[in-house]
Short mmCIF file of C-alpha atoms and ligand atoms in Angstrom, two decimals:
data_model
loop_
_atom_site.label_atom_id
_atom_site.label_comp_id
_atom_site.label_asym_id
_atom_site.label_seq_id
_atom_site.Cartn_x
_atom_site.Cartn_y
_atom_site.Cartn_z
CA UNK A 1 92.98 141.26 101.11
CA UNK A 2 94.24 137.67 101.20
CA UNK A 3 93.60 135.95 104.83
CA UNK A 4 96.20 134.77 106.58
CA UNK A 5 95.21 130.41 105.81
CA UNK A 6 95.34 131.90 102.57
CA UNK A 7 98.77 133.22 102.67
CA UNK A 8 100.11 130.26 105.05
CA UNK A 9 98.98 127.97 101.99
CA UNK A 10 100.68 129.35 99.24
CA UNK A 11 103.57 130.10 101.07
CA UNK A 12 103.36 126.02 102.05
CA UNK A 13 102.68 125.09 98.61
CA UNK A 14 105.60 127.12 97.07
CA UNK A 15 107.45 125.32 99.09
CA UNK A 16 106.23 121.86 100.02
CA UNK A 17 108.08 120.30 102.80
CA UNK A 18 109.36 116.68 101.94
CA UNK A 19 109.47 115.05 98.42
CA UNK A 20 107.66 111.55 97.88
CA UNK A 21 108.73 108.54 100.17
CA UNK A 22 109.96 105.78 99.10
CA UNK A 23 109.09 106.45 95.58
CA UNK A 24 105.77 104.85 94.02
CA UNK A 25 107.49 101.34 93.59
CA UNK A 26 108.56 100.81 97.70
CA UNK A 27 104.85 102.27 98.61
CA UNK A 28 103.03 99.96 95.75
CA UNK A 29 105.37 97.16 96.88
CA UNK A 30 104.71 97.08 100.45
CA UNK A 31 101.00 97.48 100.22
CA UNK A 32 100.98 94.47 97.48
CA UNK A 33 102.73 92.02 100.09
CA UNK A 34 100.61 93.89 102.91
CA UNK A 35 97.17 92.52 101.67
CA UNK A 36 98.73 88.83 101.42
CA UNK A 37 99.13 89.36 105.14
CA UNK A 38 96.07 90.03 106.03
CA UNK A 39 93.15 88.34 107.99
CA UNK A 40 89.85 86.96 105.82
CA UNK A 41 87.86 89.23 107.92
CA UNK A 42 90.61 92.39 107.13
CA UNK A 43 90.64 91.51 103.60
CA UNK A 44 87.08 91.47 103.09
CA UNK A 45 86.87 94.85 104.68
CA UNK A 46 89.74 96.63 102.49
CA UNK A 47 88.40 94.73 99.13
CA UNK A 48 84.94 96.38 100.00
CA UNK A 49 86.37 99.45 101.08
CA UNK A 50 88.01 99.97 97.83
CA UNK A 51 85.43 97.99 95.07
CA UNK A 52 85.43 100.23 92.55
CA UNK A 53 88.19 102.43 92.85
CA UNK A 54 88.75 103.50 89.43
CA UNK A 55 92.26 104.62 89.89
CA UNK A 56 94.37 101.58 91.02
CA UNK A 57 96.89 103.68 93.35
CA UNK A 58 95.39 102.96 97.03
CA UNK A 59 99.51 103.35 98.21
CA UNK A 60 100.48 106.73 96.02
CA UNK A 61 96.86 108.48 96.04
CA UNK A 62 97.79 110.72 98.36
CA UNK A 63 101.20 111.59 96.44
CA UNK A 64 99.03 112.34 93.66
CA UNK A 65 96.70 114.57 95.27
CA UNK A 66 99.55 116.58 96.16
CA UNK A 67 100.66 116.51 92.69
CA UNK A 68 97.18 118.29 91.77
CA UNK A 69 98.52 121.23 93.85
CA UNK A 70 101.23 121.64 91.02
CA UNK A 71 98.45 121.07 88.22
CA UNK A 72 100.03 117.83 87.69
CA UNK A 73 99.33 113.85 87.57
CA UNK A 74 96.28 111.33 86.90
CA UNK A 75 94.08 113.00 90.14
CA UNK A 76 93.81 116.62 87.73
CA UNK A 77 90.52 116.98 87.57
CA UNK A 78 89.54 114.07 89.76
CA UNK A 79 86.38 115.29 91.66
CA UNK A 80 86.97 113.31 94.90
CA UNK A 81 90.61 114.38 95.20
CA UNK A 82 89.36 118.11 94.80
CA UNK A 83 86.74 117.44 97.21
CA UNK A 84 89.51 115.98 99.40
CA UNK A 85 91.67 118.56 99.15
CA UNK A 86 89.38 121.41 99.63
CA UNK A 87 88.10 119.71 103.10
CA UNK A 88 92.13 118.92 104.01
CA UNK A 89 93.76 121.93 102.69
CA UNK A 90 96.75 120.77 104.73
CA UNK A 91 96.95 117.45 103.45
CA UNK A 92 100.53 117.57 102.42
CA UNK A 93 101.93 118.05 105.95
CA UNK A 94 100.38 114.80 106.59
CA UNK A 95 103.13 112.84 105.21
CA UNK A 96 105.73 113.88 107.84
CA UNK A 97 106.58 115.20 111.60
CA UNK A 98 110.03 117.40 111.54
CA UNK A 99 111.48 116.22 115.33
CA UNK A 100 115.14 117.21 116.30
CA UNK A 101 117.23 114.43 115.71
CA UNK A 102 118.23 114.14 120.16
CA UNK A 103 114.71 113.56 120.10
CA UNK A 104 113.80 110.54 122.35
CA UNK A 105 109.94 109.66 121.46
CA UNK A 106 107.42 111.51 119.68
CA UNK A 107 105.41 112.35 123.14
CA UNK A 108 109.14 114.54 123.81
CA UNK A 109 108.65 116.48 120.68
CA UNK A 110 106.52 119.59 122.25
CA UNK A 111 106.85 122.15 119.37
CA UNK A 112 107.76 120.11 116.82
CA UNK A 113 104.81 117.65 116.66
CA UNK A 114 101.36 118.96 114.79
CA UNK A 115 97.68 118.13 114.66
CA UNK A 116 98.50 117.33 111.03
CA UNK A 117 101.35 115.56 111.34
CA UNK A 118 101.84 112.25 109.92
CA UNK A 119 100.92 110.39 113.71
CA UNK A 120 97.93 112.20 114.05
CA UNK A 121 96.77 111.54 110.52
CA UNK A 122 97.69 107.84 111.15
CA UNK A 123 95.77 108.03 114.24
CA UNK A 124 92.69 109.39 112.79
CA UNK A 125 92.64 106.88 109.58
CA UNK A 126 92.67 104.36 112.29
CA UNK A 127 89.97 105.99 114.67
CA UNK A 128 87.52 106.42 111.14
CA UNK A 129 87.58 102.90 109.91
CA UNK A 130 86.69 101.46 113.60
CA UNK A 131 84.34 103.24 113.09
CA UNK A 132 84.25 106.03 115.77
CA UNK A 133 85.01 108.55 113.55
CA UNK A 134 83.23 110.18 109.76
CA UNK A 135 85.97 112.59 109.00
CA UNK A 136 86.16 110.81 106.08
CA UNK A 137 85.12 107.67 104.41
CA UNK A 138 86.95 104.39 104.59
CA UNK A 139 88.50 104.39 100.94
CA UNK A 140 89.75 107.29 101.60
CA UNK A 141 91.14 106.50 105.12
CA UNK A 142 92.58 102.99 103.63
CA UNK A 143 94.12 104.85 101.43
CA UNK A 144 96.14 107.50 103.68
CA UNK A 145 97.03 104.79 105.90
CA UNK A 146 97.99 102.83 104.02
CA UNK A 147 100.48 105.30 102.46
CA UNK A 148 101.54 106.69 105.94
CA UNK A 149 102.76 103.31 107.24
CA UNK A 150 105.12 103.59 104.97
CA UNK A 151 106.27 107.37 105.00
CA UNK A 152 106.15 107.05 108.81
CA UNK A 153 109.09 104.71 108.62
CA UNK A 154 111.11 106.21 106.29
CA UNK A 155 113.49 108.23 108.66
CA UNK A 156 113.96 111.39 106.99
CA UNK A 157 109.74 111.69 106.98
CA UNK A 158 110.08 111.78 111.24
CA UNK A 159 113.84 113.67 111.53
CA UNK A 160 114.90 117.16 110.33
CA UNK A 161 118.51 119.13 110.86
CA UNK A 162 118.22 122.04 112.43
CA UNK A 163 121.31 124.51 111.55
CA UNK A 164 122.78 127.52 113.18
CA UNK A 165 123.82 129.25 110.42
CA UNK A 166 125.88 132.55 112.21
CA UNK A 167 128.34 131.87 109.67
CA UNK A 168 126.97 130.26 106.49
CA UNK A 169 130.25 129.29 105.56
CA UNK A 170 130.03 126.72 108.83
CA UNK A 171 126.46 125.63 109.57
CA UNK A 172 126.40 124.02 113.05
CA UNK A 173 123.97 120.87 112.93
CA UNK A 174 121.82 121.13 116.38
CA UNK A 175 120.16 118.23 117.49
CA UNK A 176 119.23 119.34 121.54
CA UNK A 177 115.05 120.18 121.49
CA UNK A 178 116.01 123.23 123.06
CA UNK A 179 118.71 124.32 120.93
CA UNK A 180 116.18 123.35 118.23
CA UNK A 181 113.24 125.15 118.76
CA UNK A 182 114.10 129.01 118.44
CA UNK A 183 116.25 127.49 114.79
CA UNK A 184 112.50 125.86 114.28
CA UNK A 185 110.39 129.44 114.30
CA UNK A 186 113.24 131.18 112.63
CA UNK A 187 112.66 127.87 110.01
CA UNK A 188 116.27 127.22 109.98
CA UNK A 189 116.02 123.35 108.79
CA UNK A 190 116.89 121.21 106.29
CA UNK A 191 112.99 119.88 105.98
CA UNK A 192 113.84 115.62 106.85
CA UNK A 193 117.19 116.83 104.99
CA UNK A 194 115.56 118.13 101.41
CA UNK A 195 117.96 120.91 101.93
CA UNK A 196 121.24 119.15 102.27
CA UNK A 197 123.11 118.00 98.78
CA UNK A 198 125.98 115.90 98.06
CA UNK A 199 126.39 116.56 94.50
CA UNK A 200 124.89 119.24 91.59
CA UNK A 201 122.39 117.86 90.55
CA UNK A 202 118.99 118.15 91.42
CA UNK A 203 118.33 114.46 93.21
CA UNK A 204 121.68 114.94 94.68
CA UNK A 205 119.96 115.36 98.35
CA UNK A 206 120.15 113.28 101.08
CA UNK A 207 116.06 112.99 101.16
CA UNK A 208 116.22 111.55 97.54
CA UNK A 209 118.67 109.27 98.26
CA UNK A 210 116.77 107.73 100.83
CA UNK A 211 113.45 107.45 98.90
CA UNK A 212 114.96 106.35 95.94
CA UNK A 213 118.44 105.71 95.39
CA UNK A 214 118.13 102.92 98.43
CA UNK A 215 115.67 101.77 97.49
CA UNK A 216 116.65 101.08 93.72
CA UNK A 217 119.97 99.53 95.40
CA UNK A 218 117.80 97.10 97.41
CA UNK A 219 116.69 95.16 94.14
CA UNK A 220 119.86 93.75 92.70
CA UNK A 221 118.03 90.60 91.60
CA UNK A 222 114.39 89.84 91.43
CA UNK A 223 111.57 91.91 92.35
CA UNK A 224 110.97 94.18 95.64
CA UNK A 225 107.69 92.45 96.66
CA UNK A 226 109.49 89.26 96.28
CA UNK A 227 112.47 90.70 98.16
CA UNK A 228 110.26 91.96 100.84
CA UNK A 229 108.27 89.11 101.32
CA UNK A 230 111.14 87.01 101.67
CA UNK A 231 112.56 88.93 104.71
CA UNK A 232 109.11 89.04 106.57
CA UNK A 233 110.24 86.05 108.75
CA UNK A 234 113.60 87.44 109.44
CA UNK A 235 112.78 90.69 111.15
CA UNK A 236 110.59 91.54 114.05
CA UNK A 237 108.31 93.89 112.98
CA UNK A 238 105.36 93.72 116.08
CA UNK A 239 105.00 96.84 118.05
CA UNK A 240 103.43 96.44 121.34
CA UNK A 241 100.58 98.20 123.05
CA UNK A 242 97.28 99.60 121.98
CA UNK A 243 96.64 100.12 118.09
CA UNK A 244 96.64 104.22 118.99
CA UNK A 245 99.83 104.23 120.21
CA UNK A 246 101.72 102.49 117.14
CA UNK A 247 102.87 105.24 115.07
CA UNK A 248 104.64 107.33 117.57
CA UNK A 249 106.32 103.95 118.70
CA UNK A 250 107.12 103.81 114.91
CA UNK A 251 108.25 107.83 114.81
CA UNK A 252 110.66 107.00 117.36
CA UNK A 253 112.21 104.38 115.58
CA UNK A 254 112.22 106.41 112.83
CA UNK A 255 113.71 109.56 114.43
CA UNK A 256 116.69 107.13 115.96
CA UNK A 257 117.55 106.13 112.91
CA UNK A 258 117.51 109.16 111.49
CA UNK A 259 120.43 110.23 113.77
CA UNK A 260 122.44 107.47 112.94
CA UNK A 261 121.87 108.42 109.44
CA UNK A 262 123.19 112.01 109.78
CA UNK A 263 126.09 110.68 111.54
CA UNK A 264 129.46 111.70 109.92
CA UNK A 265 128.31 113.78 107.30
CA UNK A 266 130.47 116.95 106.89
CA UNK A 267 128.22 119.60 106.49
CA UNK A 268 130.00 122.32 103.84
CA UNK A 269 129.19 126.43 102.62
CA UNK A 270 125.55 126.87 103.42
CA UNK A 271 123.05 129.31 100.79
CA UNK A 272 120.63 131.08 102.12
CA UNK A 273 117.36 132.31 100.55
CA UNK A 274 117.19 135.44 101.78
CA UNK A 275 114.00 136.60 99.27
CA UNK A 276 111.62 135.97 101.99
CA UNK A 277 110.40 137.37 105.49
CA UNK A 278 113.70 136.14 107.33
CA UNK A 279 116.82 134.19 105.39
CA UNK A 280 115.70 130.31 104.72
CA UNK A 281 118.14 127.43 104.44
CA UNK A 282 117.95 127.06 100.62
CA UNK A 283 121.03 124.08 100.14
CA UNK A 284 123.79 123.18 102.47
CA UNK A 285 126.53 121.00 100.57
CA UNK A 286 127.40 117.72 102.88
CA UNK A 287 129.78 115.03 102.54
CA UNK A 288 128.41 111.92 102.72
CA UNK A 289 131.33 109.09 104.55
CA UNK A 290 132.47 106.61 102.42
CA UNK A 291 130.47 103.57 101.39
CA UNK A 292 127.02 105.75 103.27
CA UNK A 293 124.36 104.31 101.01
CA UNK A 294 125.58 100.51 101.17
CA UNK A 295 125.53 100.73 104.83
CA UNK A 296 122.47 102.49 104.80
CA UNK A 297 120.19 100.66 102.16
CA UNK A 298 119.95 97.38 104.86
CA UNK A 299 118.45 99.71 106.80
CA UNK A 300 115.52 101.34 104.14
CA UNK A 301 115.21 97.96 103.60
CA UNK A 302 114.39 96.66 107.29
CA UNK A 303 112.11 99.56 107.36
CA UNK A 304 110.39 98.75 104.48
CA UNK A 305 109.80 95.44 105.71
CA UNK A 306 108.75 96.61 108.87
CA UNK A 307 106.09 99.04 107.20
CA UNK A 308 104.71 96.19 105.58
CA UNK A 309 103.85 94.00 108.18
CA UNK A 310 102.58 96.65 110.17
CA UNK A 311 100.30 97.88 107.76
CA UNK A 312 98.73 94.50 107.92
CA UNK A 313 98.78 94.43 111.40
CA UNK A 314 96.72 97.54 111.34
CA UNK A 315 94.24 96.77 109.68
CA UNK A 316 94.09 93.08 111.38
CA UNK A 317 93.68 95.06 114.74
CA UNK A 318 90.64 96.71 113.46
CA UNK A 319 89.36 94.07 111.76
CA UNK A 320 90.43 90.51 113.47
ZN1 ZN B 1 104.10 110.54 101.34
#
């Protein structure tokens, strides 16, 4: 008989919470403009850290090791991303942390937050290249940090709708913690809003649209790490406090804007999935207001300005 991880895991994998952030050019982007930011010290460390890396995708490594779940992508194969994955078989909750969207600060979340959520993980990539920590080595951690900077701040990665969904015809967004946490262990979410669709196709979903359709509208002329690195001086990206207390400072942020992002959707017929132990929320239509992704594409982009900077500052913390 199967255990229980076992089960848990294929379950997860068949179906994996959150699609890629920010698609590969936002994360590639950021972390281009992130080393220019960076102290002689810092940079010396990361170039170290990562002489001879083979595969030149520090930012996206860990979307491809997810792909090698799927039997897909560059990492198939690859025998540090097996060994990775076989030490981390929960890897690909790492990426996210599924708070209501009332939520006031990550600390609030009690049932929501996870030892593998994507604070924790930053927290622990952190704590292993200071050096108090050999969970695993420091390629490796660069390379998850460096990639969760930038999911952390993409809202939808720190938010989820919660639905009652009494009458699927009328699915009630709930956004109270403790309205949210029985629809939580009955899984009645929208997973960071990979459930909710605006059109018929199959990128017609809210999560999409904010890892790439906002970010494709951000580059109207020249290139993103241009774009990005021209912004830097206009936005105040510091956080303050220790280094270990940075990403749930940034998961707040995230989970506020989150809820001004769900704002004034209509939320239409919802289907459920009812194939499983308990129905699931398989797509709830929505109705996006008028002009939604102009208004919210300054925002992705102040974010991914934000994420940039801060991964610098990161890894100038550790390494002044
Ligand atoms: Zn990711």
């Amino acid at each position: 008989m199967k255990s229980f991880r076992h089960l848990l895991l294929t379950l997860l994998c068949a179906f994996p919470s959150h699609s890629y952030s920010w698609a590969d050019q936002g994360h590639t982007a950021m972390w281009e403009v992130a080393q220019s930011l960076l102290t002689p010290q810092a940079k010396q460390r990361v170039d170290a850290a990562l002489a001879g890396d083979k595969l030149d995708m520090t930012a996206v490594w860990l979307d491809r090791v997810r792909d090698v779940g799927k039997n897909e992508g560059p990492l198939v194969g690859d025998a540090e991303a097996a060994d990775f994955i076989k030490a981390f078989p929960f890897h690909f909750t790492w990426h996210y942390v599924d708070m209501p969207l009332d939520v006031k600060s990550y600390q609030a979340a009690t049932g929501f937050t996870t030892r593998d959520d994507v604070v924790q993980q930053i927290n622990l990539c952190i704590t292993v290249l200071e050096g108090k920590s050999a969970k695993f080595d420091a390629r490796t951690a660069l390379r998850v940090l460096v990639h969760l900077v930038g999911d952390i701040h993409q809202p939808m990665h720190c938010a989820s709708g919660f639905f009652d969904v009494t009458d699927p015809q009328h699915p009630v967004l709930q956004t109270a913690l403790d309205k949210c946490l029985p629809l939580k262990k009955l899984k009645l979410e929208d997973r960071g809003g990979n459930q909710l669709f605006f059109g018929p196709e199959k990128y017609d979903q809210m999560h999409a649209l904010w890892d790439f359709e906002l970010v494709k509208k951000l580059v109207v002329v020249g290139s993103l790490p241009k774009i990005l690195k021209d912004a830097l001086p206009k936005i105040n990206t510091t956080t303050p406090g220790a280094i270990h207390t940075w990403a749930e400072q940034w998961a707040g942020e995230s989970v506020a804007l989150a809820k001004a992002a769900y704002a004034g959707i209509e939320f239409g017929p919802c289907k459920l999935n009812t194939t499983g132990k308990g129905p699931k929320i398989e797509r709830i239509e929505i109705k996006l207001p008028a002009g939604y992704a102009d208004q919210q594409k300054s925002v992705a982009g102040a974010q991914l300005v934000k994420a940039t900077a801060r991964m610098a500052a990161v890894l100038n913390a550790i390494w002044p």
